Short mmCIF file of N, CA, C and O in Angstrom, two decimals:
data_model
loop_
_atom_site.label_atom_id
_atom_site.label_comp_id
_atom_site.label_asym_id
_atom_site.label_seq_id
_atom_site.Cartn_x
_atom_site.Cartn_y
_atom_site.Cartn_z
N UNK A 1 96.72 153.68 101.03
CA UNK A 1 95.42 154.31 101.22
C UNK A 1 95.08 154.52 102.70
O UNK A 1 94.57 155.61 102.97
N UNK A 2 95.31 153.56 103.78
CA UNK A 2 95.22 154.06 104.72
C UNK A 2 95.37 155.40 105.49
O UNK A 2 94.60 155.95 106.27
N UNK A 3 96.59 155.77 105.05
CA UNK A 3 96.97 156.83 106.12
C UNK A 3 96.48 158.60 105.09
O UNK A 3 96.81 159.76 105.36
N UNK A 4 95.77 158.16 104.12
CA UNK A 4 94.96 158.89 103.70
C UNK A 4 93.73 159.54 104.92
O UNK A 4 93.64 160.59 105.56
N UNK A 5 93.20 158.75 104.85
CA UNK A 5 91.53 158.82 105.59
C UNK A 5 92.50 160.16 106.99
O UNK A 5 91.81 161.07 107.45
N UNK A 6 93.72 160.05 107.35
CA UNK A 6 94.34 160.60 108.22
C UNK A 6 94.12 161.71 107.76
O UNK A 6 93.06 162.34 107.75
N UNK A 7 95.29 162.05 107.29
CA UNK A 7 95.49 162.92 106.70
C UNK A 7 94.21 164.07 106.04
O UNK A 7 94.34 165.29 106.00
N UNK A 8 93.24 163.44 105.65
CA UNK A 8 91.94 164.30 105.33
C UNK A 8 91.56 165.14 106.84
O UNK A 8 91.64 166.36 106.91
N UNK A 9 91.21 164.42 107.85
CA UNK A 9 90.95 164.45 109.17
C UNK A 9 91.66 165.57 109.75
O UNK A 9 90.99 166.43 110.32
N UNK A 10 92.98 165.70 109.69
CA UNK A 10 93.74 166.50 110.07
C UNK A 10 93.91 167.60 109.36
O UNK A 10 94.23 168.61 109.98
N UNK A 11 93.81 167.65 108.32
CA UNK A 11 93.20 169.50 107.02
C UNK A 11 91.88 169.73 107.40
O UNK A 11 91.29 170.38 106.53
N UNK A 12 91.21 169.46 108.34
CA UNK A 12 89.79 169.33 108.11
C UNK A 12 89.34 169.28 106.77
O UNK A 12 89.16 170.29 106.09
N UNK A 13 89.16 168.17 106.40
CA UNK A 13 88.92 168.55 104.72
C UNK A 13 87.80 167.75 104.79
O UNK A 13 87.13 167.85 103.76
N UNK A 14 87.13 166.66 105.93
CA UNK A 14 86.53 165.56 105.67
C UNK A 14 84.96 165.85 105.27
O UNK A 14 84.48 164.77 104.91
N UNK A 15 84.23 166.64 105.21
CA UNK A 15 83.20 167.49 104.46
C UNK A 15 83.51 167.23 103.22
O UNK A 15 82.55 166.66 102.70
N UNK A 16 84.71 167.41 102.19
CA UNK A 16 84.49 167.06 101.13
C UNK A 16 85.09 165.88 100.42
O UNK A 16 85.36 165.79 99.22
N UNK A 17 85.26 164.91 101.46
CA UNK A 17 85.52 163.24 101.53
C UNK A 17 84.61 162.36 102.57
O UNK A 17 84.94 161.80 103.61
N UNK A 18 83.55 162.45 102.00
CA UNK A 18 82.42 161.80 102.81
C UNK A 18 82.91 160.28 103.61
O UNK A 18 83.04 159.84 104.75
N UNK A 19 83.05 159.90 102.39
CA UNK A 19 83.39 158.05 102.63
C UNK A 19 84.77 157.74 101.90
O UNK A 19 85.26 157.78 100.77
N UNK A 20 85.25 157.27 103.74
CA UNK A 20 87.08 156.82 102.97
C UNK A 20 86.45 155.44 101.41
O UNK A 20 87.13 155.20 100.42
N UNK A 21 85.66 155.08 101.59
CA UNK A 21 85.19 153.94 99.89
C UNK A 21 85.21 154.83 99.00
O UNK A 21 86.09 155.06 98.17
N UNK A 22 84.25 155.31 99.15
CA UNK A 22 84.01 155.62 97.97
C UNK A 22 84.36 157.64 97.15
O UNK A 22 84.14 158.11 96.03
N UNK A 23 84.88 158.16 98.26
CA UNK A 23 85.47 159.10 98.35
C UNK A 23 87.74 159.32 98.27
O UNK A 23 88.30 160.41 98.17
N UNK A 24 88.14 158.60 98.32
CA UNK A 24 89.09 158.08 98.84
C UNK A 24 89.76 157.47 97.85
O UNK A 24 89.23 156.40 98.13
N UNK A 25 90.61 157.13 96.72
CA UNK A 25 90.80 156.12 95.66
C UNK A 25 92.68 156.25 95.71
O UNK A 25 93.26 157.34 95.72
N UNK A 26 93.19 155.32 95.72
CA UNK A 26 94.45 155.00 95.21
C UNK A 26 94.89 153.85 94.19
O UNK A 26 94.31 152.78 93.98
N UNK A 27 95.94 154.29 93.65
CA UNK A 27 96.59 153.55 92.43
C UNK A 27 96.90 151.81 93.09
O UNK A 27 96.86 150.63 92.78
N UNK A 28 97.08 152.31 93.69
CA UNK A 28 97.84 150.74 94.85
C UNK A 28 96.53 149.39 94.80
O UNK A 28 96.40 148.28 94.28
N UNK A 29 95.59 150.49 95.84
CA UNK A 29 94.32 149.32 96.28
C UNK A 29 92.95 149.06 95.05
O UNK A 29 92.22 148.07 95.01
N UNK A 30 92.91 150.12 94.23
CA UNK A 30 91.72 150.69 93.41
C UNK A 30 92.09 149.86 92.30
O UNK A 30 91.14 149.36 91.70
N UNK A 31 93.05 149.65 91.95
CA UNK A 31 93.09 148.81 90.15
C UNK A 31 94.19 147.69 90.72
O UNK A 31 94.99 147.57 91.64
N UNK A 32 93.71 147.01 89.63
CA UNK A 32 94.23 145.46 89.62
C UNK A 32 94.67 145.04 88.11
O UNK A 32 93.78 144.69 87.34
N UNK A 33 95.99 145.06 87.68
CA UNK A 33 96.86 145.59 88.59
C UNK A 33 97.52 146.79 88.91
O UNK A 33 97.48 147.72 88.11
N UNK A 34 98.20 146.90 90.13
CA UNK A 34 97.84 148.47 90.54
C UNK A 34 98.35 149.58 89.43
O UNK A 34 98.83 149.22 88.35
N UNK A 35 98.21 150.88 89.77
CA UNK A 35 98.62 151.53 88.88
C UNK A 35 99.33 152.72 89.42
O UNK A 35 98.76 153.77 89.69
N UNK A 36 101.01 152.43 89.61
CA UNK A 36 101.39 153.61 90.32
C UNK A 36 101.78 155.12 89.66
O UNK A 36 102.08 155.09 88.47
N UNK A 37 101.81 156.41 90.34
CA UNK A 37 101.77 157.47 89.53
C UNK A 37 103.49 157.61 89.12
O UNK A 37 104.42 157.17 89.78
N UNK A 38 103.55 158.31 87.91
CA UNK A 38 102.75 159.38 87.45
C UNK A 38 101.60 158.96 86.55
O UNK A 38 100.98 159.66 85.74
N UNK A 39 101.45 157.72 86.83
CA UNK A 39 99.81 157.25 86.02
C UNK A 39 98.48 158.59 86.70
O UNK A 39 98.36 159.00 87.86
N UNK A 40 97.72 158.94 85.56
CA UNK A 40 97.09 159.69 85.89
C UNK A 40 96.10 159.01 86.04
O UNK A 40 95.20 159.85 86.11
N UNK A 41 95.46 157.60 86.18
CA UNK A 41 94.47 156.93 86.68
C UNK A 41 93.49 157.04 87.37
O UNK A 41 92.30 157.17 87.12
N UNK A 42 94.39 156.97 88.78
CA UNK A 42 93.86 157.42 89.89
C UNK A 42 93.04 159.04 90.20
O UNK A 42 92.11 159.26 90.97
N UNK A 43 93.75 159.98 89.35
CA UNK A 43 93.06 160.96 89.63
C UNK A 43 91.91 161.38 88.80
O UNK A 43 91.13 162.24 89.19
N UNK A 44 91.78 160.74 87.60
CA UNK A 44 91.02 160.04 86.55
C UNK A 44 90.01 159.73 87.00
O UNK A 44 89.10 160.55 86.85
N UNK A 45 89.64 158.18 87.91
CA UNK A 45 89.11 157.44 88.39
C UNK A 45 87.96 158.29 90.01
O UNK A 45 86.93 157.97 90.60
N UNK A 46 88.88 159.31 90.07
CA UNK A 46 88.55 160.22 91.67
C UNK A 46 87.60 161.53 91.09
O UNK A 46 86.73 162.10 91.75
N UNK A 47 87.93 161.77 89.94
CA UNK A 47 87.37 162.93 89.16
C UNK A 47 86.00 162.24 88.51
O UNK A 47 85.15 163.10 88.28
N UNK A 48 85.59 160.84 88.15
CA UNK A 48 85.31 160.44 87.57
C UNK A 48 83.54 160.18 88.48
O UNK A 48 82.37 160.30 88.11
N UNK A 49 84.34 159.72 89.96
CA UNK A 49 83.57 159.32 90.96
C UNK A 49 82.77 159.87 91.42
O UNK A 49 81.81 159.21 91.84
N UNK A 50 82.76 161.43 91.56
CA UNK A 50 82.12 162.75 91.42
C UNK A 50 81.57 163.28 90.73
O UNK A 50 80.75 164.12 91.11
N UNK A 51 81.81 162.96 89.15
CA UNK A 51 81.14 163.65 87.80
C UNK A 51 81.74 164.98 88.19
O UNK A 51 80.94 165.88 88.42
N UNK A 52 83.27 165.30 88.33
CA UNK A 52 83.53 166.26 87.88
C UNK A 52 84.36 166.03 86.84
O UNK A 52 84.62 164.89 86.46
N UNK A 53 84.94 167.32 86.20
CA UNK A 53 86.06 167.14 85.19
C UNK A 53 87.49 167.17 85.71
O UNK A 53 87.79 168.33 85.97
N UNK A 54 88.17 166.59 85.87
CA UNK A 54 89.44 166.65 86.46
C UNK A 54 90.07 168.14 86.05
O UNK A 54 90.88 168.54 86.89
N UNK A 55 89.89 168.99 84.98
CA UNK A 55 90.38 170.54 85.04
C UNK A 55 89.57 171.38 86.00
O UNK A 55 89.78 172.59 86.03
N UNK A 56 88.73 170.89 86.74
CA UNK A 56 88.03 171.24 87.84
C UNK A 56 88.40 170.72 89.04
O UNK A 56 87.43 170.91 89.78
N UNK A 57 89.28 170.15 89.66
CA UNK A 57 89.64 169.27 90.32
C UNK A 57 90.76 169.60 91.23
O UNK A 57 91.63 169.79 90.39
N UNK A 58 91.21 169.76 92.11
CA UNK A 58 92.06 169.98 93.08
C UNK A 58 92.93 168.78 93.63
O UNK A 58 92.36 168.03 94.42
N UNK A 59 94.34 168.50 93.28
CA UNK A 59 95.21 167.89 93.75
C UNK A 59 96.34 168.19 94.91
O UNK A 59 97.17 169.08 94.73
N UNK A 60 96.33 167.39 96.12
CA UNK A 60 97.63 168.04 97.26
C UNK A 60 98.46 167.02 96.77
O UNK A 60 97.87 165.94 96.69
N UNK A 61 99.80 167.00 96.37
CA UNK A 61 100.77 166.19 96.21
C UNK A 61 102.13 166.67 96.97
O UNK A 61 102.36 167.88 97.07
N UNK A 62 103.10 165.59 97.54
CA UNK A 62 104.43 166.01 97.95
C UNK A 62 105.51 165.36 97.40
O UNK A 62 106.67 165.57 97.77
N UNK A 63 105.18 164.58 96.53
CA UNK A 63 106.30 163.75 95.53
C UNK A 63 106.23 164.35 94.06
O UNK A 63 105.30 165.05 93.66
N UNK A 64 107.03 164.08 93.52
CA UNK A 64 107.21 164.37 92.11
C UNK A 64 106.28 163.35 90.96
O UNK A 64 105.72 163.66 89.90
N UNK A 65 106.36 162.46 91.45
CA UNK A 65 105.08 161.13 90.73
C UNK A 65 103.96 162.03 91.18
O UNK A 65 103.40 162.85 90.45
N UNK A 66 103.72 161.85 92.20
CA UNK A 66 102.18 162.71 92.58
C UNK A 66 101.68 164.13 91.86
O UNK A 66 100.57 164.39 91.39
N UNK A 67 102.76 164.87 91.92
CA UNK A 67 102.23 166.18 90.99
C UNK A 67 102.34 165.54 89.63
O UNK A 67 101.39 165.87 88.93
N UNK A 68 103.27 164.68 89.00
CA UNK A 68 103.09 164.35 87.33
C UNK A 68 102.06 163.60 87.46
O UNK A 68 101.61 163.75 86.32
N UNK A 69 101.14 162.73 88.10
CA UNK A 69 100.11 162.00 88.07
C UNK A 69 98.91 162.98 87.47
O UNK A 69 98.16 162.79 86.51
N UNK A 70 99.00 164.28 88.55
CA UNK A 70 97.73 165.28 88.44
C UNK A 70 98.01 166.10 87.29
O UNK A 70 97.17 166.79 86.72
N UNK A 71 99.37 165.98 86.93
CA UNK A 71 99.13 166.88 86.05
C UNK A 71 98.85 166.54 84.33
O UNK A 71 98.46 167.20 83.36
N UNK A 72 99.45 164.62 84.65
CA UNK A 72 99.17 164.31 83.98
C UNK A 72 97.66 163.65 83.33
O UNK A 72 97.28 163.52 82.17
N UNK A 73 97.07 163.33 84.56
CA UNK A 73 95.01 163.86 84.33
C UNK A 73 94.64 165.03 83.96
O UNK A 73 93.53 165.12 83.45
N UNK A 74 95.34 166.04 84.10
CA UNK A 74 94.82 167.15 83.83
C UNK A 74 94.14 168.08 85.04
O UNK A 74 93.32 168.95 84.75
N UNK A 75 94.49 167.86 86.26
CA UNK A 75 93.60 168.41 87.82
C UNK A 75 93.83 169.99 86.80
O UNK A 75 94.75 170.16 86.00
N UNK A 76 93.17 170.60 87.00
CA UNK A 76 93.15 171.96 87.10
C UNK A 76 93.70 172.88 88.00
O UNK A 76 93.75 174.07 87.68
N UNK A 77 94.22 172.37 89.37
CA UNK A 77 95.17 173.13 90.38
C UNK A 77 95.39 172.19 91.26
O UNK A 77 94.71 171.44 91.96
N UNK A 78 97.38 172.57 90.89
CA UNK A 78 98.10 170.98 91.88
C UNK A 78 99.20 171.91 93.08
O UNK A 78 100.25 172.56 93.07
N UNK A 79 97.96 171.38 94.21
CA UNK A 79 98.94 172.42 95.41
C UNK A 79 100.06 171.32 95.65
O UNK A 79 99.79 170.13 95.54
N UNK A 80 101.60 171.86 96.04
CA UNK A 80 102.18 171.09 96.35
C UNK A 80 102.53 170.62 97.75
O UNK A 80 102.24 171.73 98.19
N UNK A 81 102.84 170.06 98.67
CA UNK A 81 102.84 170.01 99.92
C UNK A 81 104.09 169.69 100.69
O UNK A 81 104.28 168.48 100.73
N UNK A 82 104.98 170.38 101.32
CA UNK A 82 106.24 170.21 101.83
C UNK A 82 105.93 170.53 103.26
O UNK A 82 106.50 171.56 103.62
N UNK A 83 105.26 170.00 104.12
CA UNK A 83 104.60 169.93 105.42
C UNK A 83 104.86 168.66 105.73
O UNK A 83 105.17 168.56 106.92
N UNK A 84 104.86 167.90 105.29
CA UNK A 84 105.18 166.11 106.27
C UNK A 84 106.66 165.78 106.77
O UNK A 84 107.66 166.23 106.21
N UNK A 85 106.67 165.07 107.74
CA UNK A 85 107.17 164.97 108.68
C UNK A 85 108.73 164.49 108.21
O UNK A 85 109.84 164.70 108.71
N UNK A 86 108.27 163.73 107.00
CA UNK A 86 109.36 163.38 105.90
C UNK A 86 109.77 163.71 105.41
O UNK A 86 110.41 163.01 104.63
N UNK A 87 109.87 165.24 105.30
CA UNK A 87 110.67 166.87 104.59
C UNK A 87 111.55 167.11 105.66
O UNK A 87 110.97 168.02 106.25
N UNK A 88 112.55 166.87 106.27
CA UNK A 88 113.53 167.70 106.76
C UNK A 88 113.38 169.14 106.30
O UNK A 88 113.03 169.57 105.19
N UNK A 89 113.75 169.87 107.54
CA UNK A 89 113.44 171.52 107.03
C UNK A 89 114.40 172.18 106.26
O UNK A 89 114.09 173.14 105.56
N UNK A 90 115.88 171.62 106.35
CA UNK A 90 116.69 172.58 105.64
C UNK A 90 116.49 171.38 104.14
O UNK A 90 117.38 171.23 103.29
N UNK A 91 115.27 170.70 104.11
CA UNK A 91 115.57 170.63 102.47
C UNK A 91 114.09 170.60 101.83
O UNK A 91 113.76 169.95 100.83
N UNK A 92 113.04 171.65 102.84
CA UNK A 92 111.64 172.14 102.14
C UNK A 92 112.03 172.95 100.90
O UNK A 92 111.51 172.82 99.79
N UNK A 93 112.80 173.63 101.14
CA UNK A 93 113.09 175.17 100.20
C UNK A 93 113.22 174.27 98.68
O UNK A 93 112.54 174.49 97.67
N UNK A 94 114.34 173.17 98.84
CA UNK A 94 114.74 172.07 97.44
C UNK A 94 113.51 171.58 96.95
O UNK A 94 113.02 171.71 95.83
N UNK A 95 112.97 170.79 98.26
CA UNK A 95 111.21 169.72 97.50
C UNK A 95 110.64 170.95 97.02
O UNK A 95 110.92 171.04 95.83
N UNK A 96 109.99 171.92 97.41
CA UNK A 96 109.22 173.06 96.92
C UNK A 96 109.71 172.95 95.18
O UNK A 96 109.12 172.43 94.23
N UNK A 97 110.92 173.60 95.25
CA UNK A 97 111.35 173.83 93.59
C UNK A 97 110.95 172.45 92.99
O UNK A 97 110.12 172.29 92.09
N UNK A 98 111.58 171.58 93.54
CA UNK A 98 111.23 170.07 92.73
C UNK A 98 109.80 169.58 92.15
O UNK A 98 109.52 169.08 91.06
N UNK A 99 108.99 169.90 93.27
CA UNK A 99 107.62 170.14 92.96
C UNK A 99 106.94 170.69 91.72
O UNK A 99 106.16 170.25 90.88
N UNK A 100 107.69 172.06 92.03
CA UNK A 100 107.16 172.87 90.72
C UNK A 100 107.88 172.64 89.19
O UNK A 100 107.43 172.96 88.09
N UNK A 101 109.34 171.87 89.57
CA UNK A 101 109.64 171.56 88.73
C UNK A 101 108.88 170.76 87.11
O UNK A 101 109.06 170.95 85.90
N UNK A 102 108.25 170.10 87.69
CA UNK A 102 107.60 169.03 86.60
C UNK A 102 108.04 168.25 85.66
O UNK A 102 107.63 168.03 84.53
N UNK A 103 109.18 167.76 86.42
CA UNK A 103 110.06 166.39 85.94
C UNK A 103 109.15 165.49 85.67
O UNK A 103 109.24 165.19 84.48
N UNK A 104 108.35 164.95 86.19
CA UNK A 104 107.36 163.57 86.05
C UNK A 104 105.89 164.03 85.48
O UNK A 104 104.90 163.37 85.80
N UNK A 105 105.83 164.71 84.96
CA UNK A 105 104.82 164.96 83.96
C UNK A 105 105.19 165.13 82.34
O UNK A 105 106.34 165.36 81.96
N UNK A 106 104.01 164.97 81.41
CA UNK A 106 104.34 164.67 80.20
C UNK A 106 104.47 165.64 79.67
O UNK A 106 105.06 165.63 78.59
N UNK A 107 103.98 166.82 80.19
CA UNK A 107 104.16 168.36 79.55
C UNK A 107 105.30 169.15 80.06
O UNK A 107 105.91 170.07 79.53
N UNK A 108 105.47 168.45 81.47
CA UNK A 108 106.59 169.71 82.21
C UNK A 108 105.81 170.57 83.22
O UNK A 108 106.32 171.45 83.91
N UNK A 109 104.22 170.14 83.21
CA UNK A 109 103.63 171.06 84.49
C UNK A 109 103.91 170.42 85.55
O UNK A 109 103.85 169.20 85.56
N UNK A 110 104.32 171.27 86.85
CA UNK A 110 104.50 170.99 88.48
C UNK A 110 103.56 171.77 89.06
O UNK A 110 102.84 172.60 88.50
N UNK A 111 103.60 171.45 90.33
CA UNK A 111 102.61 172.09 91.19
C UNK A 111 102.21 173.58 90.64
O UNK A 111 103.14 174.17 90.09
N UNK A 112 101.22 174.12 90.69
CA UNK A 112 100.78 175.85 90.79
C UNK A 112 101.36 176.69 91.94
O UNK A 112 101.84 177.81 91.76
N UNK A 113 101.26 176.00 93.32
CA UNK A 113 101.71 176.40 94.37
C UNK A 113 102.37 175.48 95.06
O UNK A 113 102.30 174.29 94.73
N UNK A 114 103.28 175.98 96.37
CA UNK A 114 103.26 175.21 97.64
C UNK A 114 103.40 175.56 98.88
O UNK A 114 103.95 176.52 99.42
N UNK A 115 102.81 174.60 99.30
CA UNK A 115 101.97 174.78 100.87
C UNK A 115 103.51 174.43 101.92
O UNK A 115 104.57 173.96 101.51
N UNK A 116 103.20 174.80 103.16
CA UNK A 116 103.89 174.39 104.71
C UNK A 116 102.91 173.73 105.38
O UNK A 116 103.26 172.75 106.03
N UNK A 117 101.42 174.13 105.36
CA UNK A 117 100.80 173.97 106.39
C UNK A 117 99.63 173.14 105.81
O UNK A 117 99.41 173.53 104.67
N UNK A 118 98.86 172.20 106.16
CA UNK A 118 97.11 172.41 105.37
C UNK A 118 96.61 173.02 105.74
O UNK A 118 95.45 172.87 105.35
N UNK A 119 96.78 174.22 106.73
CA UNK A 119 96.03 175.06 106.93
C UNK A 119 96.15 176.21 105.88
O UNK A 119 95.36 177.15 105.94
N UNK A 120 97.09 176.16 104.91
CA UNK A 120 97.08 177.33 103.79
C UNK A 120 96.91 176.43 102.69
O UNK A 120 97.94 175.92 102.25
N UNK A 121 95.67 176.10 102.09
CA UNK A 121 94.89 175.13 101.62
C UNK A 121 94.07 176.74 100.95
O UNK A 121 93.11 177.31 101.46
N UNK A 122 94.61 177.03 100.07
CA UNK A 122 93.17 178.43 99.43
C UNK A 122 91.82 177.33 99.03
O UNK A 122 91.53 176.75 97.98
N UNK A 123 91.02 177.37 100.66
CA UNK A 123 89.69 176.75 100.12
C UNK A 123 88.67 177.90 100.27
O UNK A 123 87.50 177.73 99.92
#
């Protein structure tokens, strides 16, 4: 969860993450005991916190657990993200497909899209 609160900061996204508490939720720190993805919990629990509906809901994921998590809540649009520092470039083009793949979801949905930048964030 930490290097979350970052990461918001740096998309400018933090307008619609008020408070790393109570804005902010992971599988790790948030349940006891934790609950790692593709548990859709967490995005459950984040959709929940808001009174929205998670098919209303916007997920950035760059792992394959992470998009089956959202897709397995049901987010309504799961951007995928092959921008971190931990993508080697000659193997974005592979994570991208993998992404969309939707190996780790219960239906077979993967990301809708994917991103390079957070600056191509369709907000």
């Amino acid at each position: 969860k930490p290097r979350v609160p970052v990461c918001v900061d740096a998309a400018g996204l933090r307008n619609f993450f008020p408070s790393d508490e109570e804005s902010i939720h992971s599988g790790e720190s948030d349940f006891q005991p934790p609950r790692f993805k593709p548990d859709p919990d967490v995005y459950l629990k984040a959709a929940q916190s808001i009174d929205v509906a998670p098919a209303h809901c916007v997920a950035v994921e760059d792992s394959a657990s992470g998009v089956g998590s959202a897709a397995n809540a049901g987010i309504g649009f799961i951007v995928g993200f092959v921008g971190g520092s931990h993508i080697a470039a000659e193997k974005k083009e592979a994570h991208a497909r993998m992404l969309m793949d939707g190996a780790r979801s219960k239906d077979g949905r993967g990301a809708d899209i994917v991103i390079t930048h957070m600056f191509d964030l369709p907000l």
